[in-house]
Amino acid sequence: MKKKDNAMKLLRLIWGYIAKKPKKEIDDILRGPRDVVMQDDKEPVSLEKATYSSRLLLVAAEFGNREFVVELIRLYPDLIWKVDDNNQSIFHVAVAHRHEGIYNLLYEIGSMKDLISPLRDWNDNNMLHLVGKCAKQKRLEDVSGVALKVQRELLWFKEVEAMIPPAYRERKNKDGLTPYELFTKEHKDLVDQGEKWLKDMANHYMVIDCLITAMVFAATYTFPGGYRQTEDKYNGLPVFLSKPSFFGFCFSGWRFFFGFLAMSIIIAVVAGLVVLLFIRLHYRLIYDVGRSLFGSRYLFKPKKTCSFLQKPYGVSFVIFLLGERVGC
């Protein structure tokens, strides 16, 4: 934690110095070096179109470094309009890599999100198309259980669907796919794996349930001689009900009562240990289920307000957004 605080102090110091420079110099620093292709003789080749894959801000968005992104925007708010070589903003990059911390900053820029969220890349993918593509495996590993991974992906899709303008929800990309069609295609294997996982877990829990039930109801009580199977009024009564020995059996049963009571306590303790062992072995899954049920409602929308993002912006920023297709 101390190292992180020191790193943020250093970032503020360096960035505070850079932010005082002219706009062009700031853009050049943030853009990073121009991409080059090396030939076999290791001579660089000039590209017909300049590309910059090491853009500082967008790399931070890709890795989900929210503190770094916020600190850069704090002194240079123009950065919320910047796009990469594929015409994607930091929010589009955050959606593609499932970083809700950066995505939630959209809620803090007011009506400007209505200008940023509809942006499309060069393949006509809008923000909902990006969430339609299956998340990277590393991000899916944050949740245990395939069914819960599918649920998390659905949460993302419904969230972004509500964010973008309604007219963009059915827009097709250059592959002729709507966001919903792309989501269905990309997540087919994950859904199949989720169905198999649920069946396997159901069978697994059924075996454990039968084991616990067998332990709890291991002992049964039956009268000697059985019960009458007649059609008269004595049907269902014990066969030896009228015998003196029957009353002796019932009286002696009181002695067995305490034995059964002790056995019940032992069975309850053993069953409790089985339940505790089950919870211990499946702690991560139980935790993720609880988090998915109760914590998912807090996954989106900001947890704390960054007031510097709430300042109004003039017409120049709108012109900047509409006029600059690739920047930084």
Tab-separated table of C-alpha atoms in Angstrom:
chain	number	residue	atom	x	y	z
A	1	MET	CA	0.000	0.000	0.000
A	2	LYS	CA	2.862	2.373	0.835
A	3	LYS	CA	4.534	1.668	-2.511
A	4	LYS	CA	1.253	2.386	-4.285
A	5	ASP	CA	0.859	5.708	-2.464
A	6	ASN	CA	4.426	6.677	-3.331
A	7	ALA	CA	3.838	5.767	-6.967
A	8	MET	CA	0.730	7.980	-7.092
A	9	LYS	CA	2.631	10.876	-5.522
A	10	LEU	CA	5.350	10.507	-8.152
A	11	LEU	CA	2.731	10.332	-10.906
A	12	ARG	CA	1.061	13.533	-9.685
A	13	LEU	CA	4.410	15.293	-9.578
A	14	ILE	CA	5.443	14.244	-13.106
A	15	TRP	CA	2.003	14.693	-14.611
A	16	GLY	CA	1.576	18.085	-12.984
A	17	TYR	CA	4.728	19.189	-14.791
A	18	ILE	CA	3.624	17.685	-18.143
A	19	ALA	CA	0.102	19.150	-17.931
A	20	LYS	CA	1.553	22.683	-18.053
A	21	LYS	CA	3.022	22.092	-21.500
A	22	PRO	CA	1.273	23.067	-24.764
A	23	LYS	CA	-1.515	20.753	-25.956
A	24	LYS	CA	0.492	19.347	-28.868
A	25	GLU	CA	3.408	18.356	-26.628
A	26	ILE	CA	1.045	16.689	-24.162
A	27	ASP	CA	-0.605	14.737	-26.987
A	28	ASP	CA	2.783	13.630	-28.322
A	29	ILE	CA	3.845	12.379	-24.879
A	30	LEU	CA	0.605	10.483	-24.330
A	31	ARG	CA	0.612	9.056	-27.858
A	32	GLY	CA	3.935	7.345	-27.345
A	33	PRO	CA	6.358	6.280	-30.082
A	34	ARG	CA	5.157	5.465	-33.570
A	35	ASP	CA	4.881	1.752	-34.379
A	36	VAL	CA	7.518	0.345	-36.713
A	37	VAL	CA	7.896	-3.020	-38.450
A	38	MET	CA	11.328	-4.620	-38.458
A	39	GLN	CA	12.605	-6.344	-41.620
A	40	ASP	CA	14.731	-9.497	-41.581
A	41	ASP	CA	17.860	-7.354	-41.561
A	42	LYS	CA	16.321	-5.516	-38.584
A	43	GLU	CA	15.860	-2.288	-40.477
A	44	PRO	CA	12.664	-0.408	-39.575
A	45	VAL	CA	10.020	-0.044	-42.294
A	46	SER	CA	7.830	3.039	-42.537
A	47	LEU	CA	4.121	2.265	-42.428
A	48	GLU	CA	1.674	3.821	-44.881
A	49	LYS	CA	-0.555	4.827	-41.981
A	50	ALA	CA	0.951	5.790	-38.657
A	51	THR	CA	-0.184	3.647	-35.734
A	52	TYR	CA	0.527	4.053	-32.048
A	53	SER	CA	-0.156	0.933	-29.986
A	54	SER	CA	1.575	2.209	-26.844
A	55	ARG	CA	-0.784	5.083	-26.045
A	56	LEU	CA	-0.296	5.704	-22.348
A	57	LEU	CA	-3.898	6.337	-21.343
A	58	LEU	CA	-5.410	3.534	-23.405
A	59	VAL	CA	-2.876	0.985	-22.177
A	60	ALA	CA	-3.843	1.944	-18.615
A	61	ALA	CA	-7.518	1.455	-19.522
A	62	GLU	CA	-6.736	-1.944	-21.033
A	63	PHE	CA	-5.145	-3.113	-17.783
A	64	GLY	CA	-7.869	-1.550	-15.619
A	65	ASN	CA	-5.617	0.920	-13.800
A	66	ARG	CA	-8.403	3.221	-12.659
A	67	GLU	CA	-6.279	5.343	-10.315
A	68	PHE	CA	-3.798	6.096	-13.098
A	69	VAL	CA	-6.565	7.013	-15.573
A	70	VAL	CA	-8.348	9.247	-13.057
A	71	GLU	CA	-5.135	11.037	-12.148
A	72	LEU	CA	-4.369	11.815	-15.814
A	73	ILE	CA	-7.890	13.081	-16.493
A	74	ARG	CA	-7.855	15.183	-13.334
A	75	LEU	CA	-5.356	17.675	-14.779
A	76	TYR	CA	-6.161	17.131	-18.466
A	77	PRO	CA	-9.930	16.490	-18.932
A	78	ASP	CA	-9.585	16.489	-22.747
A	79	LEU	CA	-8.419	12.882	-22.422
A	80	ILE	CA	-11.959	11.547	-22.121
A	81	TRP	CA	-12.380	12.335	-25.830
A	82	LYS	CA	-9.248	10.554	-27.017
A	83	VAL	CA	-9.532	7.442	-29.183
A	84	ASP	CA	-7.062	4.790	-30.299
A	85	ASP	CA	-6.126	3.634	-33.806
A	86	ASN	CA	-9.406	1.698	-33.964
A	87	ASN	CA	-11.480	4.730	-32.936
A	88	GLN	CA	-12.196	3.380	-29.448
A	89	SER	CA	-12.247	5.576	-26.359
A	90	ILE	CA	-10.959	4.552	-22.932
A	91	PHE	CA	-14.529	3.516	-22.090
A	92	HIS	CA	-14.746	1.225	-25.128
A	93	VAL	CA	-11.412	-0.328	-24.160
A	94	ALA	CA	-12.659	-0.793	-20.590
A	95	VAL	CA	-15.795	-2.553	-21.851
A	96	ALA	CA	-13.818	-4.831	-24.176
A	97	HIS	CA	-11.580	-5.891	-21.265
A	98	ARG	CA	-14.381	-5.846	-18.643
A	99	HIS	CA	-12.963	-3.203	-16.289
A	100	GLU	CA	-16.013	-1.807	-14.518
A	101	GLY	CA	-13.959	0.675	-12.493
A	102	ILE	CA	-13.066	2.691	-15.600
A	103	TYR	CA	-16.389	2.066	-17.328
A	104	ASN	CA	-18.233	3.549	-14.316
A	105	LEU	CA	-16.563	6.912	-14.986
A	106	LEU	CA	-19.170	7.310	-17.747
A	107	TYR	CA	-21.719	7.990	-15.015
A	108	GLU	CA	-19.649	10.942	-13.853
A	109	ILE	CA	-19.423	12.907	-17.095
A	110	GLY	CA	-23.114	13.722	-17.408
A	111	SER	CA	-24.644	14.093	-20.866
A	112	MET	CA	-21.217	13.774	-22.503
A	113	LYS	CA	-21.582	10.007	-22.226
A	114	ASP	CA	-24.300	10.240	-24.886
A	115	LEU	CA	-21.648	11.518	-27.313
A	116	ILE	CA	-18.970	8.997	-26.391
A	117	SER	CA	-20.921	5.756	-25.987
A	118	PRO	CA	-22.230	5.671	-29.619
A	119	LEU	CA	-18.712	5.749	-31.121
A	120	ARG	CA	-17.993	2.859	-33.526
A	121	ASP	CA	-14.677	1.360	-34.516
A	122	TRP	CA	-13.542	0.812	-38.102
A	123	ASN	CA	-15.480	-2.487	-38.239
A	124	ASP	CA	-18.670	-0.663	-37.206
A	125	ASN	CA	-18.645	-2.291	-33.771
A	126	ASN	CA	-20.319	-0.082	-31.197
A	127	MET	CA	-19.912	-0.444	-27.449
A	128	LEU	CA	-22.563	-3.162	-27.266
A	129	HIS	CA	-20.764	-5.184	-29.941
A	130	LEU	CA	-17.629	-5.046	-27.800
A	131	VAL	CA	-19.412	-6.535	-24.814
A	132	GLY	CA	-20.954	-9.076	-27.178
A	133	LYS	CA	-17.505	-10.548	-27.703
A	134	CYS	CA	-16.500	-13.074	-25.050
A	135	ALA	CA	-14.302	-11.663	-22.299
A	136	LYS	CA	-10.662	-12.607	-22.049
A	137	GLN	CA	-10.040	-15.807	-20.071
A	138	LYS	CA	-8.091	-13.910	-17.423
A	139	ARG	CA	-11.111	-11.763	-16.608
A	140	LEU	CA	-13.434	-14.786	-16.518
A	141	GLU	CA	-11.140	-16.438	-13.986
A	142	ASP	CA	-12.226	-13.852	-11.417
A	143	VAL	CA	-15.454	-15.838	-11.023
A	144	SER	CA	-15.544	-19.573	-10.221
A	145	GLY	CA	-18.134	-21.769	-11.878
A	146	VAL	CA	-18.974	-21.573	-15.573
A	147	ALA	CA	-22.625	-20.675	-14.928
A	148	LEU	CA	-21.525	-17.662	-12.874
A	149	LYS	CA	-19.203	-16.590	-15.696
A	150	VAL	CA	-22.190	-16.605	-18.075
A	151	GLN	CA	-24.193	-14.605	-15.537
A	152	ARG	CA	-21.423	-12.005	-15.275
A	153	GLU	CA	-21.277	-11.683	-19.065
A	154	LEU	CA	-25.057	-11.190	-19.200
A	155	LEU	CA	-24.805	-8.482	-16.539
A	156	TRP	CA	-22.276	-6.633	-18.683
A	157	PHE	CA	-24.430	-6.942	-21.789
A	158	LYS	CA	-27.576	-5.647	-20.048
A	159	GLU	CA	-25.610	-2.783	-18.476
A	160	VAL	CA	-24.093	-1.539	-21.740
A	161	GLU	CA	-27.391	-2.078	-23.550
A	162	ALA	CA	-28.988	0.395	-21.149
A	163	MET	CA	-26.070	2.825	-21.572
A	164	ILE	CA	-26.013	3.286	-25.354
A	165	PRO	CA	-28.798	5.059	-27.291
A	166	PRO	CA	-31.669	2.692	-28.257
A	167	ALA	CA	-31.044	3.214	-31.985
A	168	TYR	CA	-27.611	1.551	-31.687
A	169	ARG	CA	-28.807	-1.653	-30.026
A	170	GLU	CA	-29.825	-3.280	-33.297
A	171	ARG	CA	-27.077	-1.799	-35.498
A	172	LYS	CA	-25.083	-4.333	-37.514
A	173	ASN	CA	-21.321	-4.336	-37.829
A	174	LYS	CA	-19.412	-5.043	-41.047
A	175	ASP	CA	-19.896	-8.774	-40.456
A	176	GLY	CA	-23.646	-8.239	-40.598
A	177	LEU	CA	-24.187	-9.068	-36.918
A	178	THR	CA	-26.208	-7.177	-34.341
A	179	PRO	CA	-24.788	-7.028	-30.800
A	180	TYR	CA	-27.235	-9.708	-29.626
A	181	GLU	CA	-26.324	-12.020	-32.510
A	182	LEU	CA	-22.629	-11.512	-31.810
A	183	PHE	CA	-23.146	-12.225	-28.111
A	184	THR	CA	-25.005	-15.453	-28.893
A	185	LYS	CA	-22.324	-16.599	-31.324
A	186	GLU	CA	-19.349	-15.729	-29.120
A	187	HIS	CA	-20.803	-17.233	-25.922
A	188	LYS	CA	-22.197	-20.474	-27.325
A	189	ASP	CA	-19.343	-22.629	-26.018
A	190	LEU	CA	-19.438	-20.906	-22.626
A	191	VAL	CA	-23.196	-21.534	-22.319
A	192	ASP	CA	-22.741	-25.219	-23.227
A	193	GLN	CA	-20.002	-25.537	-20.613
A	194	GLY	CA	-22.295	-23.819	-18.095
A	195	GLU	CA	-25.093	-26.342	-18.697
A	196	LYS	CA	-22.694	-29.252	-18.222
A	197	TRP	CA	-21.252	-27.652	-15.070
A	198	LEU	CA	-24.732	-27.226	-13.555
A	199	LYS	CA	-25.632	-30.870	-14.257
A	200	ASP	CA	-22.370	-32.116	-12.736
A	201	MET	CA	-22.787	-29.953	-9.643
A	202	ALA	CA	-26.430	-31.069	-9.233
A	203	ASN	CA	-25.384	-34.734	-9.327
A	204	HIS	CA	-22.547	-34.040	-6.910
A	205	TYR	CA	-24.805	-32.309	-4.398
A	206	MET	CA	-27.441	-35.040	-4.735
A	207	VAL	CA	-24.917	-37.654	-3.599
A	208	ILE	CA	-23.970	-35.520	-0.580
A	209	ASP	CA	-27.641	-34.903	0.240
A	210	CYS	CA	-28.380	-38.636	0.155
A	211	LEU	CA	-25.383	-39.300	2.405
A	212	ILE	CA	-26.509	-36.791	5.027
A	213	THR	CA	-30.107	-38.016	4.851
A	214	ALA	CA	-29.000	-41.620	5.320
A	215	MET	CA	-26.981	-40.662	8.382
A	216	VAL	CA	-29.803	-38.680	9.981
A	217	PHE	CA	-32.503	-41.292	9.360
A	218	ALA	CA	-30.329	-44.362	9.834
A	219	ALA	CA	-32.471	-45.852	12.623
A	220	THR	CA	-36.149	-46.873	12.259
A	221	TYR	CA	-38.595	-48.193	14.869
A	222	THR	CA	-40.833	-51.221	14.082
A	223	PHE	CA	-43.137	-53.197	16.422
A	224	PRO	CA	-42.374	-56.946	16.618
A	225	GLY	CA	-44.837	-59.080	14.660
A	226	GLY	CA	-45.815	-56.252	12.365
A	227	TYR	CA	-49.342	-54.874	11.898
A	228	ARG	CA	-52.708	-56.476	11.178
A	229	GLN	CA	-53.721	-56.610	7.479
A	230	THR	CA	-57.466	-57.202	7.868
A	231	GLU	CA	-60.617	-55.424	6.741
A	232	ASP	CA	-62.154	-55.106	10.197
A	233	LYS	CA	-61.748	-52.378	12.810
A	234	TYR	CA	-58.451	-53.893	13.997
A	235	ASN	CA	-56.740	-53.231	10.653
A	236	GLY	CA	-53.352	-51.535	11.103
A	237	LEU	CA	-53.003	-52.306	14.804
A	238	PRO	CA	-49.974	-54.282	16.106
A	239	VAL	CA	-50.466	-58.060	15.868
A	240	PHE	CA	-49.361	-58.672	19.488
A	241	LEU	CA	-51.368	-55.783	20.934
A	242	SER	CA	-53.417	-58.120	23.176
A	243	LYS	CA	-50.405	-60.108	24.422
A	244	PRO	CA	-48.885	-59.284	27.829
A	245	SER	CA	-45.418	-59.467	26.294
A	246	PHE	CA	-46.307	-56.504	24.053
A	247	PHE	CA	-46.647	-54.197	27.054
A	248	GLY	CA	-43.350	-55.488	28.376
A	249	PHE	CA	-41.754	-54.589	25.036
A	250	CYS	CA	-43.221	-51.086	25.136
A	251	PHE	CA	-42.014	-50.569	28.713
A	252	SER	CA	-38.509	-51.699	27.845
A	253	GLY	CA	-38.583	-49.275	24.927
A	254	TRP	CA	-38.204	-46.443	27.408
A	255	ARG	CA	-34.792	-47.772	28.184
A	256	PHE	CA	-33.886	-47.638	24.523
A	257	PHE	CA	-35.130	-44.064	24.298
A	258	PHE	CA	-32.018	-42.651	25.920
A	259	GLY	CA	-29.849	-44.776	23.663
A	260	PHE	CA	-31.643	-43.430	20.586
A	261	LEU	CA	-31.283	-39.892	21.968
A	262	ALA	CA	-27.529	-40.298	22.363
A	263	MET	CA	-27.288	-41.819	18.897
A	264	SER	CA	-29.251	-38.886	17.443
A	265	ILE	CA	-26.814	-36.433	18.999
A	266	ILE	CA	-23.852	-38.316	17.556
A	267	ILE	CA	-25.497	-38.431	14.110
A	268	ALA	CA	-26.254	-34.686	14.279
A	269	VAL	CA	-22.623	-33.913	15.176
A	270	VAL	CA	-21.268	-36.074	12.349
A	271	ALA	CA	-23.758	-34.553	9.889
A	272	GLY	CA	-22.674	-31.086	11.032
A	273	LEU	CA	-19.045	-31.975	10.399
A	274	VAL	CA	-19.968	-33.147	6.892
A	275	VAL	CA	-21.722	-29.830	6.217
A	276	LEU	CA	-18.742	-27.851	7.534
A	277	LEU	CA	-16.379	-29.904	5.381
A	278	PHE	CA	-18.599	-29.262	2.379
A	279	ILE	CA	-18.533	-25.508	3.022
A	280	ARG	CA	-14.755	-25.619	3.456
A	281	LEU	CA	-14.228	-27.424	0.155
A	282	HIS	CA	-16.625	-25.166	-1.761
A	283	TYR	CA	-15.918	-21.881	-0.015
A	284	ARG	CA	-14.885	-20.037	-3.197
A	285	LEU	CA	-17.998	-21.173	-5.060
A	286	ILE	CA	-20.338	-20.261	-2.187
A	287	TYR	CA	-18.645	-16.865	-1.915
A	288	ASP	CA	-18.996	-16.215	-5.661
A	289	VAL	CA	-22.652	-17.257	-5.633
A	290	GLY	CA	-23.335	-14.833	-2.798
A	291	ARG	CA	-21.388	-12.087	-4.534
A	292	SER	CA	-23.265	-12.710	-7.788
A	293	LEU	CA	-26.641	-12.630	-6.060
A	294	PHE	CA	-26.094	-9.642	-3.789
A	295	GLY	CA	-22.962	-7.877	-5.038
A	296	SER	CA	-23.799	-7.706	-8.744
A	297	ARG	CA	-26.258	-4.882	-8.130
A	298	TYR	CA	-23.299	-2.728	-7.031
A	299	LEU	CA	-20.986	-3.781	-9.877
A	300	PHE	CA	-21.875	-0.784	-11.994
A	301	LYS	CA	-22.365	2.905	-11.227
A	302	PRO	CA	-19.607	4.739	-9.340
A	303	LYS	CA	-18.835	3.922	-5.723
A	304	LYS	CA	-17.281	7.338	-5.118
A	305	THR	CA	-17.617	10.569	-7.015
A	306	CYS	CA	-14.768	12.183	-8.931
A	307	SER	CA	-16.009	15.768	-8.913
A	308	PHE	CA	-13.457	16.912	-11.481
A	309	LEU	CA	-15.365	14.950	-14.131
A	310	GLN	CA	-18.584	16.807	-13.457
A	311	LYS	CA	-17.453	20.224	-14.705
A	312	PRO	CA	-19.332	21.464	-17.806
A	313	TYR	CA	-17.613	21.466	-21.182
A	314	GLY	CA	-18.098	23.898	-24.014
A	315	VAL	CA	-18.909	23.438	-27.681
A	316	SER	CA	-15.209	23.104	-28.524
A	317	PHE	CA	-15.091	19.645	-26.987
A	318	VAL	CA	-18.028	18.484	-29.095
A	319	ILE	CA	-16.295	19.825	-32.207
A	320	PHE	CA	-13.119	18.105	-31.052
A	321	LEU	CA	-14.949	14.786	-30.713
A	322	LEU	CA	-16.690	14.996	-34.071
A	323	GLY	CA	-13.649	16.234	-35.935
A	324	GLU	CA	-10.900	14.004	-34.566
A	325	ARG	CA	-11.268	10.348	-35.523
A	326	VAL	CA	-7.882	9.220	-34.236
A	327	GLY	CA	-6.044	11.207	-31.613
A	328	CYS	CA	-3.925	11.236	-28.458
